[in-house]
Coordinates of C-alpha atoms (C1' of nucleotides) in Angstrom, one line a residue:
Chain A
X1 CA -11.5 31.0 -26.2
X2 CA -13.6 34.0 -25.3
X3 CA -12.7 33.8 -21.6
X4 CA -11.5 37.4 -21.3
X5 CA -13.9 40.2 -22.0
X6 CA -12.7 42.4 -24.8
X7 CA -11.2 45.2 -22.7
X8 CA -8.6 46.0 -25.3
X9 CA -8.4 49.2 -27.3
X10 CA -10.3 47.5 -30.1
X11 CA -7.3 47.8 -32.2
X12 CA -7.1 44.0 -32.3
X13 CA -10.3 43.2 -34.0
X14 CA -9.9 46.3 -36.1
X15 CA -6.7 45.1 -37.6
X16 CA -8.2 41.8 -38.3
X17 CA -11.1 43.3 -40.1
X18 CA -8.8 45.6 -42.1
X19 CA -6.8 42.6 -43.2
X20 CA -9.9 40.7 -44.3
X21 CA -11.3 43.7 -46.2
X22 CA -8.0 44.4 -48.0
X23 CA -7.7 40.8 -48.9
X24 CA -11.3 40.6 -50.3
X25 CA -10.7 43.7 -52.4
X26 CA -7.4 42.4 -53.8
X27 CA -8.9 38.9 -54.5
X28 CA -11.8 40.5 -56.3
X29 CA -9.5 42.6 -58.5
X30 CA -6.6 40.3 -59.3
X31 CA -7.3 36.9 -57.9
X32 CA -5.4 34.6 -55.6
X33 CA -2.0 33.9 -57.2
X34 CA -1.3 37.5 -58.0
X35 CA -2.0 38.7 -54.5
X36 CA 0.9 38.5 -52.2
X37 CA 0.7 38.4 -48.4
X38 CA 3.1 41.4 -48.3
X39 CA 0.9 43.4 -50.5
X40 CA -2.2 42.5 -48.4
X41 CA -0.4 43.6 -45.3
X42 CA 0.6 46.9 -47.0
X43 CA -3.0 47.6 -48.2
X44 CA -4.3 46.9 -44.7
X45 CA -1.7 49.0 -43.0
X46 CA -0.4 46.1 -41.1
X47 CA 2.7 44.0 -41.0
X48 CA 3.1 40.5 -42.3
X49 CA 3.5 39.3 -38.7
X50 CA 0.0 40.6 -37.9
X51 CA -1.4 38.7 -40.9
X52 CA 0.1 35.4 -39.6
X53 CA -0.9 36.2 -36.1
X54 CA -4.6 36.5 -36.9
X55 CA -4.5 33.9 -39.6
X56 CA -2.1 31.1 -38.6
X57 CA -3.3 29.1 -41.6
X58 CA -1.5 31.6 -43.8
X59 CA -2.7 32.8 -47.2
X60 CA -5.2 30.0 -47.6
X61 CA -7.1 30.6 -44.4
X62 CA -7.0 34.3 -45.1
X63 CA -8.4 33.9 -48.6
X64 CA -11.2 31.6 -47.3
X65 CA -12.3 34.2 -44.7
X66 CA -12.0 37.0 -47.3
X67 CA -14.2 35.0 -49.7
X68 CA -16.9 34.6 -47.1
X69 CA -16.7 38.3 -46.5
X70 CA -17.0 39.0 -50.2
X71 CA -19.8 36.5 -50.6
X72 CA -21.8 38.2 -47.9
X73 CA -21.3 41.7 -49.5
X74 CA -22.2 40.4 -53.0
X75 CA -25.3 38.7 -51.5
X76 CA -26.4 42.0 -50.0
X77 CA -26.1 43.7 -53.4
X78 CA -28.1 40.8 -54.9
X79 CA -30.8 41.2 -52.3
X80 CA -31.0 44.9 -52.9
X81 CA -31.5 44.3 -56.6
X82 CA -34.1 41.6 -56.0
X83 CA -36.0 43.9 -53.6
X84 CA -36.1 46.8 -56.1
X85 CA -39.2 45.5 -57.9
X86 CA -42.1 43.2 -57.0
X87 CA -42.1 41.6 -60.4
X88 CA -39.4 38.9 -60.4
X89 CA -38.5 39.5 -64.1
X90 CA -37.9 43.2 -63.4
X91 CA -36.0 42.3 -60.2
X92 CA -33.6 39.9 -61.8
X93 CA -33.0 42.3 -64.6
X94 CA -32.3 45.0 -62.0
X95 CA -29.6 42.8 -60.5
X96 CA -27.7 42.6 -63.8
X97 CA -28.0 46.4 -64.3
X98 CA -26.8 47.0 -60.7
X99 CA -23.8 44.9 -61.5
X100 CA -23.2 46.7 -64.7
X101 CA -23.2 50.1 -63.0
X102 CA -20.9 49.0 -60.2
X103 CA -18.5 47.4 -62.5
X104 CA -18.3 50.3 -64.9
X105 CA -17.9 52.7 -62.0
X106 CA -14.8 50.8 -60.8
X107 CA -13.5 50.8 -64.4
X108 CA -14.0 47.1 -64.7
X109 CA -11.7 46.3 -61.8
X110 CA -14.1 45.2 -59.0
X111 CA -15.5 41.9 -60.3
X112 CA -17.2 39.0 -58.7
X113 CA -15.5 38.3 -55.3
X114 CA -15.5 34.6 -56.0
X115 CA -15.0 33.9 -59.7
X116 CA -11.3 34.5 -60.4
X117 CA -10.1 33.1 -57.1
X118 CA -12.3 30.0 -57.4
X119 CA -11.3 29.2 -60.9
X120 CA -7.6 29.7 -60.2
X121 CA -7.6 27.3 -57.3
X122 CA -9.9 24.5 -58.5
X123 CA -8.7 21.2 -57.3
X124 CA -5.7 22.7 -55.6
X125 CA -7.0 24.6 -52.5
X126 CA -10.0 22.6 -51.4
X127 CA -11.1 25.0 -48.7
X128 CA -11.4 27.8 -51.2
X129 CA -13.4 25.7 -53.6
X130 CA -15.8 24.8 -50.8
X131 CA -16.1 28.5 -49.8
X132 CA -16.9 29.4 -53.4
X133 CA -19.5 26.6 -53.7
X134 CA -21.1 27.9 -50.5
X135 CA -21.2 31.4 -51.9
X136 CA -22.7 30.4 -55.2
X137 CA -25.3 28.2 -53.5
X138 CA -26.3 31.0 -51.1
X139 CA -26.8 33.5 -54.0
X140 CA -28.9 30.9 -55.9
X141 CA -31.0 30.5 -52.8
X142 CA -31.6 34.2 -52.6
X143 CA -32.9 34.2 -56.2
X144 CA -34.9 31.0 -55.7
X145 CA -36.7 32.6 -52.8
X146 CA -37.7 35.7 -54.9
X147 CA -38.9 33.5 -57.7
X148 CA -41.0 31.2 -55.6
X149 CA -42.5 34.1 -53.7
X150 CA -43.7 35.4 -57.0
X151 CA -45.5 32.3 -57.8
X152 CA -43.0 30.4 -59.9
X153 CA -43.1 26.6 -59.4
X154 CA -40.4 25.5 -56.9
X155 CA -38.5 23.1 -59.2
X156 CA -38.5 25.6 -62.0
X157 CA -37.5 28.4 -59.6
X158 CA -34.4 26.5 -58.4
X159 CA -33.2 25.7 -61.9
X160 CA -33.9 29.2 -63.2
X161 CA -32.1 30.7 -60.2
X162 CA -29.0 28.7 -61.1
X163 CA -29.2 30.0 -64.6
X164 CA -29.6 33.6 -63.3
X165 CA -26.3 33.2 -61.4
X166 CA -24.6 31.6 -64.3
X167 CA -25.7 34.4 -66.6
X168 CA -24.6 37.1 -64.2
X169 CA -21.2 35.4 -63.7
X170 CA -20.7 34.9 -67.4
X171 CA -21.9 38.4 -68.5
X172 CA -19.7 40.0 -65.9
X173 CA -16.8 38.0 -67.2
X174 CA -17.4 39.2 -70.7
X175 CA -18.0 42.8 -69.6
X176 CA -14.7 42.9 -67.6
X177 CA -12.6 41.3 -70.3
X178 CA -14.0 43.4 -73.1
X179 CA -14.3 46.6 -70.9
X180 CA -17.9 47.0 -72.2
X181 CA -21.1 46.8 -70.2
X182 CA -23.1 45.5 -73.2
X183 CA -23.0 41.9 -72.2
X184 CA -24.5 42.7 -68.7
X185 CA -27.1 44.9 -70.2
X186 CA -28.1 42.3 -72.8
X187 CA -28.1 39.7 -69.9
X188 CA -30.6 42.0 -68.1
X189 CA -33.0 41.9 -71.0
X190 CA -32.8 38.2 -71.6
X191 CA -33.0 37.3 -67.9
X192 CA -36.2 39.3 -67.8
X193 CA -37.6 37.3 -70.7
X194 CA -36.7 34.0 -69.2
X195 CA -38.3 34.8 -65.8
X196 CA -41.4 36.1 -67.5
X197 CA -41.8 32.9 -69.4
X198 CA -41.3 30.7 -66.3
X199 CA -44.3 28.4 -65.4
X200 CA -46.4 29.5 -62.4
X201 CA -48.0 27.2 -59.9
Chain B
X1 CA 13.1 36.9 -91.8
X2 CA 11.7 34.1 -93.9
X3 CA 14.7 34.3 -96.3
X4 CA 15.6 30.6 -96.0
X5 CA 13.2 28.0 -97.2
X6 CA 12.2 25.6 -94.4
X7 CA 14.5 22.7 -95.4
X8 CA 14.9 21.6 -91.8
X9 CA 13.9 18.2 -90.4
X10 CA 10.6 19.7 -89.2
X11 CA 11.7 19.1 -85.6
X12 CA 11.8 22.9 -85.3
X13 CA 8.1 23.6 -85.9
X14 CA 7.2 20.5 -84.1
X15 CA 8.8 21.6 -80.9
X16 CA 7.1 25.0 -81.2
X17 CA 3.8 23.3 -81.7
X18 CA 4.3 21.1 -78.7
X19 CA 5.1 24.1 -76.5
X20 CA 2.0 25.9 -77.6
X21 CA -0.2 22.9 -77.0
X22 CA 1.2 22.2 -73.6
X23 CA 0.8 25.9 -72.6
X24 CA -2.8 26.0 -73.9
X25 CA -3.6 22.9 -71.8
X26 CA -2.0 24.2 -68.7
X27 CA -3.6 27.7 -69.0
X28 CA -7.0 26.0 -69.5
X29 CA -6.6 24.0 -66.4
X30 CA -4.8 26.3 -63.9
X31 CA -4.6 29.7 -65.4
X32 CA -1.7 32.1 -66.1
X33 CA -0.1 32.8 -62.7
X34 CA 0.1 29.2 -61.5
X35 CA 1.7 28.0 -64.8
X36 CA 5.4 28.3 -64.7
X37 CA 7.7 28.3 -67.8
X38 CA 9.6 25.4 -66.3
X39 CA 6.5 23.4 -66.0
X40 CA 5.4 24.2 -69.6
X41 CA 8.8 23.1 -70.8
X42 CA 8.5 19.9 -68.9
X43 CA 5.1 19.1 -70.2
X44 CA 6.2 19.9 -73.8
X45 CA 9.4 17.8 -73.4
X46 CA 11.5 20.8 -74.1
X47 CA 14.0 22.9 -72.3
X48 CA 13.4 26.4 -71.0
X49 CA 15.9 27.6 -73.5
X50 CA 13.8 26.3 -76.3
X51 CA 10.8 28.1 -75.0
X52 CA 12.6 31.4 -75.0
X53 CA 14.2 30.6 -78.3
X54 CA 10.8 30.3 -80.0
X55 CA 9.1 32.9 -77.9
X56 CA 11.5 35.7 -77.2
X57 CA 8.7 37.7 -75.7
X58 CA 8.7 35.2 -72.8
X59 CA 5.7 34.0 -70.9
X60 CA 3.4 36.7 -72.2
X61 CA 4.0 36.1 -75.8
X62 CA 3.7 32.4 -75.3
X63 CA 0.4 32.8 -73.4
X64 CA -1.0 35.0 -76.1
X65 CA -0.2 32.4 -78.8
X66 CA -1.6 29.6 -76.7
X67 CA -4.8 31.6 -76.1
X68 CA -5.2 32.0 -79.9
X69 CA -4.7 28.2 -80.2
X70 CA -7.3 27.5 -77.5
X71 CA -9.7 30.0 -79.0
X72 CA -9.6 28.2 -82.4
X73 CA -10.1 24.8 -80.8
X74 CA -13.0 26.0 -78.7
X75 CA -14.5 27.7 -81.8
X76 CA -14.4 24.4 -83.6
X77 CA -16.2 22.7 -80.8
X78 CA -18.8 25.5 -80.9
X79 CA -19.2 25.1 -84.6
X80 CA -19.7 21.4 -84.2
X81 CA -22.4 21.9 -81.7
X82 CA -24.1 24.6 -83.8
X83 CA -24.0 22.3 -86.8
X84 CA -25.6 19.4 -84.9
X85 CA -29.1 20.7 -85.5
X86 CA -30.9 22.8 -88.0
X87 CA -33.1 24.4 -85.4
X88 CA -31.1 27.2 -83.7
X89 CA -32.6 26.6 -80.3
X90 CA -31.6 22.9 -80.4
X91 CA -28.2 23.8 -81.7
X92 CA -27.3 26.3 -79.0
X93 CA -28.6 23.9 -76.4
X94 CA -26.4 21.2 -77.9
X95 CA -23.4 23.5 -77.4
X96 CA -24.1 23.6 -73.7
X97 CA -24.5 19.9 -73.5
X98 CA -21.3 19.3 -75.5
X99 CA -19.5 21.5 -73.0
X100 CA -21.0 19.6 -70.1
X101 CA -19.9 16.2 -71.4
X102 CA -16.4 17.4 -72.2
X103 CA -16.0 19.1 -68.8
X104 CA -17.3 16.1 -66.9
X105 CA -15.1 13.7 -68.8
X106 CA -12.0 15.7 -67.9
X107 CA -13.2 15.6 -64.3
X108 CA -13.9 19.4 -64.3
X109 CA -10.3 20.2 -65.2
X110 CA -10.4 21.3 -68.8
X111 CA -12.4 24.5 -68.7
X112 CA -12.7 27.5 -71.0
X113 CA -9.3 28.2 -72.6
X114 CA -9.8 31.9 -72.1
X115 CA -11.7 32.6 -68.9
X116 CA -9.3 32.1 -66.1
X117 CA -6.2 33.5 -67.8
X118 CA -8.2 36.5 -69.0
X119 CA -9.7 37.3 -65.6
X120 CA -6.4 36.9 -63.9
X121 CA -4.5 39.3 -66.1
X122 CA -7.2 42.0 -66.7
X123 CA -5.5 45.4 -66.9
X124 CA -2.0 43.9 -66.3
X125 CA -1.2 42.1 -69.5
X126 CA -2.8 44.1 -72.3
X127 CA -1.9 41.6 -75.0
X128 CA -3.7 38.8 -73.2
X129 CA -6.8 40.8 -72.7
X130 CA -6.9 41.7 -76.3
X131 CA -6.4 38.1 -77.4
X132 CA -9.3 37.1 -75.0
X133 CA -11.5 39.8 -76.5
X134 CA -10.8 38.5 -79.9
X135 CA -11.7 35.0 -78.9
X136 CA -15.0 36.0 -77.3
X137 CA -15.9 38.2 -80.3
X138 CA -15.1 35.4 -82.7
X139 CA -17.3 32.9 -80.8
X140 CA -20.1 35.4 -80.6
X141 CA -19.8 35.8 -84.4
X142 CA -20.2 32.0 -84.9
X143 CA -23.4 32.0 -82.9
X144 CA -24.7 35.1 -84.6
X145 CA -24.2 33.6 -88.0
X146 CA -26.2 30.5 -87.0
X147 CA -29.0 32.6 -85.5
X148 CA -29.4 34.9 -88.5
X149 CA -29.2 32.0 -90.9
X150 CA -32.2 30.6 -89.1
X151 CA -34.2 33.7 -89.7
X152 CA -33.6 35.7 -86.5
X153 CA -33.4 39.4 -86.9
X154 CA -29.8 40.6 -87.1
X155 CA -29.8 43.0 -84.2
X156 CA -31.6 40.5 -81.9
X157 CA -29.2 37.8 -83.1
X158 CA -26.1 39.7 -82.2
X159 CA -27.4 40.5 -78.7
X160 CA -28.7 37.0 -78.2
X161 CA -25.4 35.5 -79.3
X162 CA -23.6 37.5 -76.7
X163 CA -25.9 36.2 -74.1
X164 CA -25.3 32.7 -75.3
X165 CA -21.6 33.1 -74.8
X166 CA -22.1 34.7 -71.4
X167 CA -24.4 31.9 -70.3
X168 CA -21.9 29.2 -71.5
X169 CA -19.1 30.9 -69.7
X170 CA -21.0 31.4 -66.5
X171 CA -22.6 28.0 -66.4
X172 CA -19.2 26.4 -67.0
X173 CA -17.8 28.4 -64.2
X174 CA -20.5 27.2 -61.8
X175 CA -20.1 23.6 -63.1
X176 CA -16.4 23.6 -62.6
X177 CA -16.4 25.2 -59.1
X178 CA -19.2 23.0 -57.8
X179 CA -18.1 19.9 -59.7
X180 CA -21.6 19.3 -61.0
X181 CA -22.9 19.6 -64.5
X182 CA -26.4 20.8 -63.5
X183 CA -25.7 24.4 -64.2
X184 CA -24.6 23.6 -67.8
X185 CA -27.6 21.3 -68.3
X186 CA -30.0 23.9 -67.0
X187 CA -28.3 26.5 -69.2
X188 CA -29.0 24.2 -72.2
X189 CA -32.7 24.2 -71.4
X190 CA -32.9 28.0 -70.9
X191 CA -30.8 28.8 -73.9
X192 CA -33.2 26.8 -76.0
X193 CA -36.2 28.7 -74.6
X194 CA -34.5 32.1 -75.2
X195 CA -33.6 31.3 -78.8
X196 CA -37.1 29.9 -79.5
X197 CA -38.6 33.1 -78.3
X198 CA -36.4 35.4 -80.4
X199 CA -38.1 37.6 -83.0
X200 CA -37.8 36.5 -86.6
X201 CA -37.5 38.8 -89.6
Chain C
dC1 C1' 6.9 48.8 -10.3
dA2 C1' 7.6 44.4 -12.1
dC3 C1' 5.0 41.1 -14.7
dT4 C1' 2.1 38.9 -18.2
dG5 C1' 0.2 38.0 -22.7
dG6 C1' -1.4 39.6 -27.0
dT7 C1' 0.4 42.4 -30.9
dT8 C1' 3.8 44.5 -34.1
dG9 C1' 7.9 45.8 -37.2
dG10 C1' 11.5 44.1 -39.7
dA11 C1' 15.1 40.9 -40.9
dA12 C1' 15.8 36.5 -42.5
dC13 C1' 14.7 31.7 -44.2
dG14 C1' 14.5 28.5 -48.1
dT15 C1' 12.1 28.0 -52.4
dT16 C1' 10.5 29.2 -56.8
dC17 C1' 9.7 32.4 -60.2
dG18 C1' 10.8 34.5 -65.2
dA19 C1' 14.6 35.2 -67.6
dT20 C1' 19.6 34.9 -69.3
dC21 C1' 23.8 32.8 -70.6
dC22 C1' 26.8 29.6 -72.8
dA23 C1' 29.0 25.5 -74.4
dG24 C1' 27.9 22.2 -77.4
dA25 C1' 24.9 19.2 -80.5
dG26 C1' 22.8 18.8 -84.9
dT27 C1' 22.2 20.0 -89.8
dG28 C1' 23.0 21.9 -94.5
dT29 C1' 26.4 24.5 -97.5
dC30 C1' 30.7 25.1 -99.7
Chain D
dG1 C1' 36.8 18.9 -93.5
dA2 C1' 35.7 23.7 -92.3
dC3 C1' 32.2 26.8 -91.7
dA4 C1' 27.6 29.0 -90.5
dC5 C1' 23.5 28.4 -88.5
dT6 C1' 19.6 27.1 -85.6
dC7 C1' 18.4 24.7 -81.7
dT8 C1' 19.0 22.6 -76.9
dG9 C1' 20.5 21.2 -71.9
dG10 C1' 21.6 22.9 -67.7
dA11 C1' 23.6 26.1 -64.7
dT12 C1' 22.7 30.5 -63.1
dC13 C1' 20.9 35.2 -62.2
dG14 C1' 18.3 38.7 -59.2
dA15 C1' 13.7 39.3 -57.6
dA16 C1' 9.7 37.9 -55.3
dC17 C1' 7.2 34.5 -53.0
dG18 C1' 5.0 32.4 -48.4
dT19 C1' 6.6 31.8 -44.0
dT20 C1' 9.2 32.0 -39.6
dC21 C1' 11.6 34.2 -36.1
dC22 C1' 12.7 37.4 -32.5
dA23 C1' 13.2 41.6 -30.1
dA24 C1' 10.5 45.3 -28.9
dC25 C1' 6.0 47.3 -27.6
dC26 C1' 1.8 48.0 -25.2
dA27 C1' -2.3 47.8 -22.1
dG28 C1' -4.1 45.7 -18.0
dT29 C1' -3.2 43.2 -13.4
dG30 C1' -1.2 42.4 -8.9

DNA sequence: CACTGGTTGGAACGTTCGATCCAGAGTGTC
DNA sequence: GACACTCTGGATCGAACGTTCCAACCAGTG
């Protein structure tokens, strides 16, 4: 598979990365069904042939890889928010505010990289649903780690971390649909309250 | 427009209602883009001509009406949950549990009648986005009323009600995607905590 | 300089989409 | 019985979809 050393001009892997990035961006903005392969190719400055050359599995395979890419990016943002304060309550609230700022800056267009695509394809594109589950689980683990580090009991931390992700997803949905960051800002306040009230070991 | 009294056999309005119901069900399950007019007609035991006869605005108009229908139904379920207990904390928790049971019973297929469709069409079908905003606002008002009735300060109640809707939406998303009702059950617990801690007048 | 193998552009495939059209069925009015 | 009207079944439209195909292209090797 990797028999030949990559002596190429690097255009190869570059094109592949451009395609994934373009796909991730479009999925985040308009979901799976509204995003055509032709449009992806256009946004990535590539031709449809290149898309199918690098992703023989077609749109599905491409979407799965793009979702992994988006999940990693979103995870980094989450980690940044969680690291912004020692106190876990402040940290989780910061995540919601970070999301609110980013979302507003993109004029409510760059939402969660998983939500729309996952909801659209539930039960119909198993690979995508699996990738989405992985992403959500990974994010929950990030939050769980922060909560346990701060002295919250492990069982409570896991459950609370799930609720943090739920709240972020839901508030982002409301904010995008209503084009108003109030839901995310309220979520920040209430997440802080919840974490502060969590039982410590 | 309504010059003639409705002396018909009632088959007219019946077909129309069947179409709306079928559309609402399909939108709830698979969203806007994956739902074709032909499939709607099939599910409603009608012909494509009938769909365009009753909804000259085409798929968009139909989807908007279907979303209003779904919003009303979901609102009734919410009202049922809220009325199931005098204590507002228990009542909101009951809503989450009601959702969890319904969702599980449909094998994670019948989700929120607004979420997927609204997310898919943000910024591209303004009428749908407006209908979704109406639905979310209306649900929030239901929760706000219950909270203020129970002695929670009006400003806190409005904000908290928004968070309740965010949490329900988010937890339902996680539950559907992961095919596991844990997120909704955890949401019930945490929503109860949040409401219990709300400031009273 | 031919040759090889990965990469690309663009045309083309069959299918399905939303939407339109029209002949006719059904019903109530004179 | 003739007419007006709303409603329906099914064929049909052009456009767009995901995908395939193939001829050209290009760098590296002998």
